[in-house]
XYZ file of C-alpha atoms in Angstrom:
601
model
C 322.054 198.367 134.137
C 324.744 196.069 135.539
C 326.520 197.285 138.662
C 330.240 196.936 139.251
C 329.660 194.109 141.727
C 326.995 192.336 139.669
C 329.264 192.254 136.636
C 331.903 190.146 138.352
C 330.723 186.875 136.796
C 330.826 188.459 133.339
C 334.363 189.620 134.013
C 335.290 186.112 135.148
C 334.414 184.713 131.720
C 337.405 186.371 130.115
C 339.660 186.472 133.179
C 339.401 182.742 133.898
C 342.596 180.722 134.181
C 343.723 177.485 135.799
C 343.623 178.585 139.408
C 343.506 182.347 139.662
C 341.862 185.543 138.506
C 344.118 188.269 137.149
C 344.374 191.185 139.519
C 343.015 194.537 138.405
C 344.703 196.700 141.039
C 347.674 198.797 140.008
C 349.754 198.127 143.107
C 350.770 195.026 145.045
C 348.318 194.200 147.788
C 351.099 194.329 150.378
C 351.484 198.086 149.854
C 347.874 198.838 150.755
C 347.638 200.926 153.901
C 344.529 201.418 155.986
C 343.291 204.780 157.215
C 342.063 205.752 160.650
C 338.590 205.772 159.166
C 339.064 202.143 158.134
C 340.057 201.158 161.651
C 337.073 203.089 163.023
C 334.599 201.132 160.871
C 331.702 200.465 163.223
C 331.100 196.849 162.133
C 334.540 195.588 163.211
C 334.539 197.212 166.651
C 334.179 194.743 169.535
C 330.580 194.179 170.557
C 329.821 196.314 173.569
C 327.250 195.638 176.250
C 325.835 199.112 176.850
C 323.553 199.830 179.742
C 320.041 200.756 178.602
C 319.676 204.534 178.699
C 317.823 206.263 181.492
C 314.393 207.532 180.496
C 312.045 210.124 181.893
C 308.660 209.752 183.572
C 306.819 209.496 180.272
C 308.424 206.157 179.473
C 305.947 203.660 178.090
C 308.211 200.639 177.735
C 308.126 197.050 178.914
C 311.760 195.930 178.620
C 315.207 197.452 177.927
C 314.655 197.438 174.146
C 312.115 200.177 174.659
C 314.569 202.342 176.573
C 316.897 202.472 173.554
C 313.996 203.181 171.199
C 312.384 205.767 173.477
C 315.613 207.709 173.860
C 315.998 208.047 170.073
C 312.365 209.032 169.647
C 312.628 211.685 172.332
C 315.755 213.167 170.788
C 313.763 213.771 167.593
C 310.662 215.028 169.382
C 308.668 211.929 168.455
C 306.465 209.682 170.559
C 305.625 205.998 170.236
C 302.279 204.828 168.896
C 299.586 203.347 171.143
C 299.500 199.605 171.698
C 297.956 197.513 168.938
C 294.445 196.251 169.464
C 293.929 192.643 170.415
C 293.019 191.407 166.929
C 295.892 193.305 165.281
C 298.390 192.019 167.828
C 297.317 188.376 167.678
C 297.259 188.373 163.899
C 300.750 189.910 163.856
C 302.147 187.279 166.216
C 300.673 184.353 164.279
C 301.927 185.594 160.929
C 305.292 186.459 162.441
C 306.015 183.124 164.131
C 303.933 180.715 162.032
C 303.392 182.533 158.765
C 299.692 181.676 159.137
C 296.654 183.687 160.253
C 294.909 182.769 163.502
C 291.687 180.824 163.113
C 288.466 182.139 164.612
C 288.787 179.550 167.379
C 292.366 180.589 168.205
C 291.380 184.247 168.309
C 288.422 183.512 170.583
C 290.630 181.438 172.889
C 293.102 184.304 173.226
C 290.309 186.788 173.898
C 289.108 184.626 176.802
C 292.609 184.385 178.261
C 293.323 188.103 177.723
C 290.170 189.065 179.594
C 291.887 187.901 182.795
C 295.396 189.236 182.111
C 296.437 190.276 178.620
C 300.178 190.343 179.356
C 300.185 186.822 180.783
C 297.999 185.585 177.919
C 300.233 187.281 175.360
C 303.450 185.783 176.720
C 301.818 182.346 176.943
C 300.729 182.664 173.313
C 304.294 183.402 172.195
C 305.576 180.360 174.109
C 302.850 178.183 172.605
C 303.607 179.275 169.041
C 307.350 178.800 169.506
C 306.803 175.199 170.559
C 304.688 174.364 167.519
C 306.183 172.656 164.416
C 304.646 175.498 162.407
C 307.248 177.867 163.848
C 310.156 176.004 162.227
C 308.340 175.897 158.902
C 307.979 179.669 158.874
C 311.415 180.661 160.137
C 313.155 178.053 158.000
C 311.847 179.938 154.979
C 313.840 182.993 156.063
C 317.056 180.995 156.194
C 316.335 179.084 152.984
C 316.004 182.421 151.197
C 319.430 183.678 152.264
C 320.921 180.219 151.654
C 319.625 180.442 147.993
C 317.745 177.165 148.403
C 315.979 175.706 145.375
C 315.244 172.236 144.059
C 316.825 172.681 140.656
C 320.184 173.684 139.208
C 319.231 176.826 137.343
C 320.417 177.971 133.938
C 318.584 176.623 130.911
C 318.643 172.937 131.857
C 317.396 173.583 135.422
C 317.974 169.957 136.447
C 315.994 168.605 139.393
C 317.783 168.021 142.712
C 315.982 164.991 144.046
C 317.397 164.913 147.572
C 318.002 168.586 148.384
C 314.737 168.576 150.363
C 316.729 166.915 153.148
C 318.518 170.233 153.684
C 315.177 172.024 153.928
C 314.016 169.492 156.516
C 317.309 169.883 158.402
C 316.778 173.653 158.649
C 313.175 173.244 159.835
C 314.217 170.655 162.398
C 317.151 172.739 163.664
C 314.974 175.811 164.143
C 312.210 173.895 165.923
C 314.809 172.341 168.236
C 316.276 175.803 168.918
C 319.709 174.581 167.898
C 322.327 177.139 168.990
C 323.249 179.346 166.059
C 326.998 178.782 166.485
C 326.411 175.028 166.095
C 324.138 175.715 163.118
C 326.972 177.668 161.451
C 329.589 174.990 162.083
C 327.378 172.276 160.662
C 326.596 174.158 157.465
C 330.174 175.066 156.653
C 331.878 171.941 157.975
C 329.351 169.313 159.082
C 331.464 166.579 157.502
C 334.354 167.635 159.738
C 332.089 167.891 162.773
C 330.420 164.469 162.493
C 330.749 162.642 159.181
C 328.854 159.614 160.515
C 325.653 161.536 161.210
C 323.499 162.120 158.102
C 321.540 164.829 159.936
C 324.785 166.789 160.333
C 326.222 165.919 156.937
C 323.206 167.261 155.030
C 323.797 170.699 156.604
C 326.771 171.182 154.256
C 324.321 171.386 151.348
C 324.474 175.090 152.198
C 327.681 175.287 150.167
C 326.153 173.667 147.084
C 322.751 175.343 147.082
C 323.825 177.762 144.367
C 323.358 177.593 140.609
C 325.059 174.716 138.787
C 325.529 174.616 135.010
C 325.642 170.896 134.256
C 326.795 171.198 130.606
C 329.515 173.858 130.938
C 332.450 172.627 128.831
C 334.927 175.207 130.100
C 335.600 173.232 133.266
C 338.075 175.741 134.705
C 335.751 178.675 134.349
C 332.843 176.546 135.574
C 334.633 175.619 138.784
C 335.844 179.181 139.253
C 332.274 180.486 139.074
C 331.219 177.863 141.606
C 334.056 178.822 143.950
C 333.309 182.523 143.588
C 329.628 181.983 144.351
C 330.466 179.994 147.492
C 332.918 182.682 148.606
C 330.458 185.510 148.015
C 327.520 183.886 149.778
C 329.654 182.856 152.768
C 330.823 186.434 153.205
C 327.380 187.948 152.821
C 325.267 185.481 154.827
C 327.543 184.965 157.821
C 329.671 188.130 157.909
C 327.484 190.735 156.236
C 330.303 191.791 153.925
C 330.316 192.305 150.171
C 333.413 190.216 149.504
C 332.361 189.866 145.869
C 333.370 193.461 145.214
C 336.979 192.507 146.040
C 337.177 189.636 143.567
C 338.958 191.552 140.808
C 340.555 194.393 142.817
C 340.659 195.812 146.312
C 337.187 196.850 147.402
C 336.562 200.387 146.178
C 334.680 201.487 149.286
C 335.297 199.047 152.158
C 338.680 198.068 153.665
C 338.557 194.603 152.075
C 341.586 193.650 150.019
C 341.551 191.492 146.924
C 343.899 189.269 148.895
C 341.214 188.992 151.592
C 338.809 187.660 148.983
C 341.130 184.831 147.993
C 342.145 184.209 151.605
C 338.464 183.533 152.326
C 338.202 181.386 149.208
C 341.254 179.394 150.308
C 339.184 177.959 153.185
C 336.816 176.522 150.558
C 339.262 175.736 147.732
C 339.367 171.959 148.217
C 335.581 171.566 148.161
C 334.019 168.498 146.563
C 330.361 167.743 145.845
C 329.975 163.953 146.014
C 327.130 162.191 144.243
C 325.911 158.624 144.495
C 326.579 158.275 148.220
C 323.747 157.499 150.616
C 322.626 159.809 153.387
C 321.775 157.359 156.102
C 323.305 155.835 159.211
C 326.023 153.218 158.620
C 323.698 150.466 159.890
C 320.936 151.443 157.469
C 323.341 151.625 154.541
C 324.836 148.253 155.448
C 321.369 146.670 155.605
C 320.404 148.242 152.286
C 323.634 146.926 150.766
C 322.842 143.358 151.849
C 319.314 143.559 150.483
C 320.524 145.067 147.210
C 323.142 142.327 146.721
C 320.452 139.690 147.222
C 318.140 141.416 144.733
C 320.898 141.836 142.154
C 321.739 138.127 142.413
C 318.133 137.307 141.491
C 318.059 139.925 138.721
C 321.580 139.199 137.441
C 320.674 137.467 134.162
C 318.382 140.303 133.082
C 320.740 143.038 134.299
C 323.741 141.501 132.561
C 321.952 141.104 129.250
C 320.639 144.678 129.402
C 324.127 145.866 130.212
C 325.442 144.154 127.093
C 322.806 145.903 125.014
C 323.693 149.288 126.431
C 327.453 148.997 126.771
C 328.428 150.145 123.293
C 326.011 153.080 123.365
C 327.280 154.186 126.801
C 330.890 153.998 125.663
C 330.167 156.095 122.596
C 328.389 158.801 124.566
C 331.150 158.835 127.192
C 333.837 159.226 124.539
C 331.864 161.997 122.827
C 331.282 163.856 126.114
C 334.933 163.785 127.144
C 336.072 165.152 123.791
C 333.973 168.280 124.347
C 336.480 169.484 126.941
C 339.854 171.172 126.300
C 342.711 168.686 125.715
C 344.515 169.372 129.010
C 341.273 168.862 130.967
C 340.800 165.559 129.118
C 344.319 164.592 130.212
C 343.379 165.255 133.838
C 340.310 163.028 133.465
C 342.238 160.229 131.794
C 344.953 160.187 134.464
C 344.776 157.322 136.961
C 343.070 158.538 140.136
C 346.184 158.010 142.278
C 348.233 160.271 140.001
C 345.861 163.259 140.094
C 346.467 166.158 142.428
C 343.526 167.698 144.264
C 342.721 170.243 141.586
C 342.837 167.595 138.854
C 340.440 165.504 140.898
C 338.024 168.452 141.048
C 338.195 168.862 137.268
C 337.737 165.124 136.719
C 334.656 165.139 138.944
C 333.092 167.954 136.920
C 333.606 165.943 133.741
C 332.280 162.755 135.338
C 329.052 164.509 136.342
C 328.501 165.497 132.729
C 329.344 162.019 131.420
C 326.853 160.423 133.804
C 324.214 162.975 132.860
C 324.729 162.423 129.138
C 324.523 158.647 129.519
C 321.340 159.096 131.545
C 319.768 160.941 128.633
C 320.182 158.082 126.159
C 316.872 156.672 124.907
C 318.010 153.097 124.339
C 314.826 151.949 122.621
C 315.268 154.647 120.009
C 318.957 153.843 119.556
C 318.371 150.106 119.148
C 315.415 150.635 116.843
C 317.588 152.812 114.601
C 320.855 150.850 114.663
C 319.937 147.267 115.601
C 316.226 146.793 114.840
C 316.544 142.997 114.856
C 317.359 143.150 118.595
C 314.484 145.418 119.589
C 312.039 142.613 120.418
C 314.480 140.966 122.819
C 315.245 144.341 124.449
C 311.527 144.955 125.059
C 311.223 141.542 126.718
C 314.135 142.346 129.025
C 312.579 145.670 129.987
C 309.326 143.920 130.905
C 311.207 141.401 133.042
C 313.143 144.162 134.770
C 309.908 146.037 135.505
C 308.576 142.985 137.353
C 311.837 142.489 139.245
C 311.899 146.104 140.393
C 308.703 145.546 142.359
C 310.830 143.690 144.911
C 313.895 145.924 144.728
C 314.823 147.367 148.153
C 314.023 151.035 148.691
C 317.235 153.024 148.400
C 318.096 155.660 151.025
C 318.282 159.211 149.632
C 321.375 159.998 147.623
C 323.879 162.565 148.759
C 323.539 166.298 148.420
C 326.300 167.462 150.707
C 329.810 168.906 150.669
C 333.192 167.608 151.731
C 336.812 167.947 150.565
C 338.211 166.200 147.500
C 341.395 165.334 149.431
C 343.489 166.132 152.474
C 345.852 167.944 150.100
C 344.628 171.562 149.779
C 343.998 172.959 146.319
C 346.280 176.017 146.011
C 344.668 179.425 145.766
C 346.763 181.718 143.590
C 346.414 185.462 143.176
C 348.111 186.738 140.051
C 348.743 190.106 138.482
C 351.375 192.276 136.905
C 353.670 191.719 139.878
C 353.582 187.946 139.508
C 351.692 185.201 141.293
C 351.502 184.436 144.949
C 349.875 181.617 146.838
C 347.197 182.858 149.213
C 346.721 180.961 152.459
C 343.492 180.862 154.460
C 343.247 184.021 156.541
C 340.783 186.488 157.983
C 340.347 190.155 157.077
C 343.758 191.842 156.981
C 342.270 194.888 158.695
C 341.500 192.834 161.810
C 345.149 191.923 162.350
C 344.277 188.445 163.586
C 346.775 185.572 163.853
C 346.818 182.814 161.255
C 343.892 180.403 161.623
C 344.539 177.153 163.440
C 343.828 174.399 160.930
C 343.664 170.750 161.972
C 343.190 168.282 159.079
C 340.941 165.262 159.548
C 341.512 161.810 158.126
C 339.732 162.756 154.887
C 339.630 166.579 154.726
C 341.886 169.612 155.020
C 340.155 170.925 158.144
C 340.083 174.388 156.579
C 336.312 174.804 156.590
C 336.182 173.979 160.300
C 338.724 176.715 160.964
C 336.552 179.195 159.074
C 333.380 178.010 160.804
C 335.002 178.248 164.239
C 335.992 181.858 163.588
C 332.548 182.802 162.299
C 330.954 181.079 165.305
C 333.341 182.712 167.782
C 331.588 184.940 170.304
C 334.431 187.456 169.877
C 333.659 187.876 166.165
C 331.961 191.286 165.925
C 330.650 190.734 162.404
C 328.873 187.373 162.508
C 327.306 187.958 165.912
C 325.877 191.349 164.969
C 324.706 190.016 161.603
C 322.489 187.370 163.177
C 321.084 189.686 165.850
C 320.243 192.144 163.089
C 318.587 189.452 160.961
C 316.249 188.571 163.826
C 315.200 192.215 164.207
C 314.860 192.493 160.430
C 312.415 189.579 160.171
C 310.294 190.835 163.052
C 310.047 194.443 161.891
C 310.556 194.193 158.147
C 313.721 196.322 158.332
C 316.847 195.623 160.306
C 318.568 197.981 162.703
C 321.032 197.821 159.813
C 318.615 197.995 156.855
C 321.069 196.126 154.588
C 321.413 192.788 156.402
C 323.924 191.350 153.908
C 326.116 194.443 153.781
C 327.518 196.099 156.887
C 329.961 198.086 154.735
C 329.828 201.609 153.372
C 327.675 200.512 150.435
C 325.077 199.463 152.986
C 323.400 201.668 155.596
C 324.516 202.515 159.098
C 322.593 201.148 162.074
C 319.725 203.313 163.289
C 320.285 202.177 166.902
C 323.911 200.979 167.198
C 323.779 200.656 170.984
C 320.585 198.611 170.784
C 322.172 196.326 168.186
C 325.113 195.655 170.478
C 322.839 195.165 173.484
C 320.760 192.626 171.532
C 323.898 190.898 170.298
C 325.176 190.617 173.864
C 321.875 189.104 175.001
C 322.023 186.655 172.079
C 325.488 185.463 173.117
C 324.579 185.484 176.806
C 321.646 183.187 175.988
C 323.865 180.582 174.323
C 323.214 181.707 170.726
C 319.598 180.522 171.002
C 317.001 182.210 168.831
C 313.760 181.479 170.684
C 314.814 183.586 173.672
C 315.467 186.474 171.271
C 311.963 186.130 169.840
C 310.523 186.414 173.332
C 312.683 189.424 174.159
C 311.783 191.324 170.989
C 308.107 190.389 170.885
C 307.404 191.296 174.510
C 308.756 194.817 174.030
C 306.376 197.752 173.824
C 308.127 198.649 170.562
C 306.859 195.446 168.987
C 303.403 195.811 170.506
C 302.762 199.237 168.946
C 299.953 199.604 166.464
C 300.725 199.965 162.774
C 297.493 201.921 162.329
C 298.991 205.334 162.881
C 299.526 207.946 160.211
C 302.805 209.906 160.310
C 302.614 213.311 161.925
C 304.084 216.354 160.210
C 307.115 216.040 162.489
C 307.557 212.338 161.693
C 307.342 213.068 157.981
C 310.255 215.472 158.339
C 312.337 213.744 161.004
C 311.811 210.072 160.209
C 309.728 209.403 157.088
C 311.041 205.809 156.844
C 310.117 205.021 160.470
C 313.655 203.940 161.303
C 313.198 205.304 164.825
C 310.150 203.057 165.330
C 307.434 205.605 166.167
C 304.922 202.931 165.090
C 305.046 199.283 164.162
C 305.999 199.206 160.472
C 303.227 197.838 158.247
C 304.455 194.739 156.397
C 303.209 193.002 153.298
C 302.663 189.272 153.473
C 305.276 187.254 151.662
C 304.230 185.050 148.749
C 304.379 181.990 151.022
C 302.282 183.658 153.719
C 299.637 184.786 151.214
C 299.310 181.316 149.669
C 299.250 179.540 153.044
C 296.696 182.002 154.437
C 294.312 181.191 151.589
C 294.612 177.491 152.399
C 293.828 178.230 156.053
C 290.838 180.395 155.111
C 289.436 177.692 152.850
C 290.041 174.955 155.423
C 292.183 172.991 152.969
C 295.613 173.275 154.575
C 297.163 169.895 155.371
C 300.174 169.715 157.655
C 303.080 167.396 156.915
C 306.425 166.664 158.492
C 309.049 167.052 155.771
C 309.650 164.793 152.799
C 310.149 165.304 149.058
C 308.666 168.377 147.464
C 305.080 168.394 146.218
C 303.444 170.093 143.257
C 302.041 173.588 143.599
C 298.444 172.368 143.691
C 299.052 170.279 146.818
C 297.247 171.794 149.846
C 300.396 171.913 151.973
C 302.525 174.771 153.256
C 304.521 176.590 150.616
C 307.818 175.589 152.200
C 307.084 172.019 151.002
C 306.088 173.013 147.464
C 308.609 172.606 144.639
C 310.845 175.576 143.956
C 312.381 175.370 140.513
C 314.955 178.081 140.006
C 313.918 179.178 136.500
C 310.148 178.789 136.899
């Protein structure tokens, strides 16, 4: 069964137009009024910093987290579970922070240290694991999942993305370095506007192009609209915890999110461009590569030129054929001189160019020449042999681009249309919040809109984004968040089980400079985290809290697919550690985060 929200891409197929989606609401968006209930929505209230509740003499806790948990348990007549045994606790910590089981030697080492002082040994173990490269490999997998990371395009073709692994390595590196989360956000939404000269920052913007890409979609308008909608939806869900996608075709049916809010969010992203063929390296490295390549091409020029003559007519024919597959007006955009195209026309032309390049790359020249010009085949084979020898000395090219920027400094208009006519939608935040217009400062090459969005998301006063990240951290430690629906803080999601605790954690997160490692230490040193999972629910717990949302024991968790595979490699002694690099095949004895992830397989 397809839900209302999940059907939005199907709806887009018949609602597609040049720049807007037809509105489905029966009234102009301006007439929408919000209720008191809308303004009381818990997720948009300012983050408070509540004092931990007072507890009675039976308190078992170790830090303020436990005071919030203990109060809720007591109100329901429940009690916390005993502390986990040493083996259970150590195994939990290793799987949690590294995604790997402890070895016999590591367990024995902890037992020796715990014999003197278990609390000191436990805290030292957490610090040790956080400083290991294995920590970033495990926690990067969490982010890669929400960022819909894969190494192929999806759909039937499922084309390979040869340099997307650089984004994976960026995430691992950022997490190991304990990069502040607000900086992490800014780099992923607008790294090109933060520091376009730094390839380590530029690759962060691959976040915006990690989604599915249909390379051979001839309806260019609809294709780009689906891409824009996917970027809008994932930005709203990952960073803000809001189901913006349900407001794509009409005002949200359950949350106070207007259809206009959807396109106001999309307007921040409307001028997006996915460049190909550029090199992700420092300017000095690219300049050196350029010199070496020029020297190599001078030596190879006779062979390259003759091969080019062979291939020229075939390339031209395929290019002409590819272009004619598009609607006539899209062809006109492509055939316009670059200087005469507006920003939207440039986006359309780039979509066509990607397909032209792909189609040319699929030509099997030997087969073409053998069929059409057999008398030239022998000479072509000789040239290929010569080129093969020359390529042994060809300089190694830096990785090609897989990042995001803007197509122009001229924003692509975002239009919302319906029975009351069309209106241009400017970048803006949720209408319900009543915030002023965003401050947008263009750069020399971009609109500056994505930076404005990133700065708002990474603002400590933003109640949505700050709570969302604090909740995600709890979610990954306990298997369920304080808000069990981490991508949806709206009415279609679930309310927080401990709202005061969520705000207290969020305040500590901001107080600590948006750094994640300190939050790990805070959560993992709590008595709540150190409870055993080996406790059956009492009759009272079965009635009062069958889902263990009040945390009367540590929730048992299944290993993820990556953890299960990596644990087998540890148990067999085969696991080999590596530090980033291109993906490897599934039979390679490396961590699963480095193994190829093809979207359709």
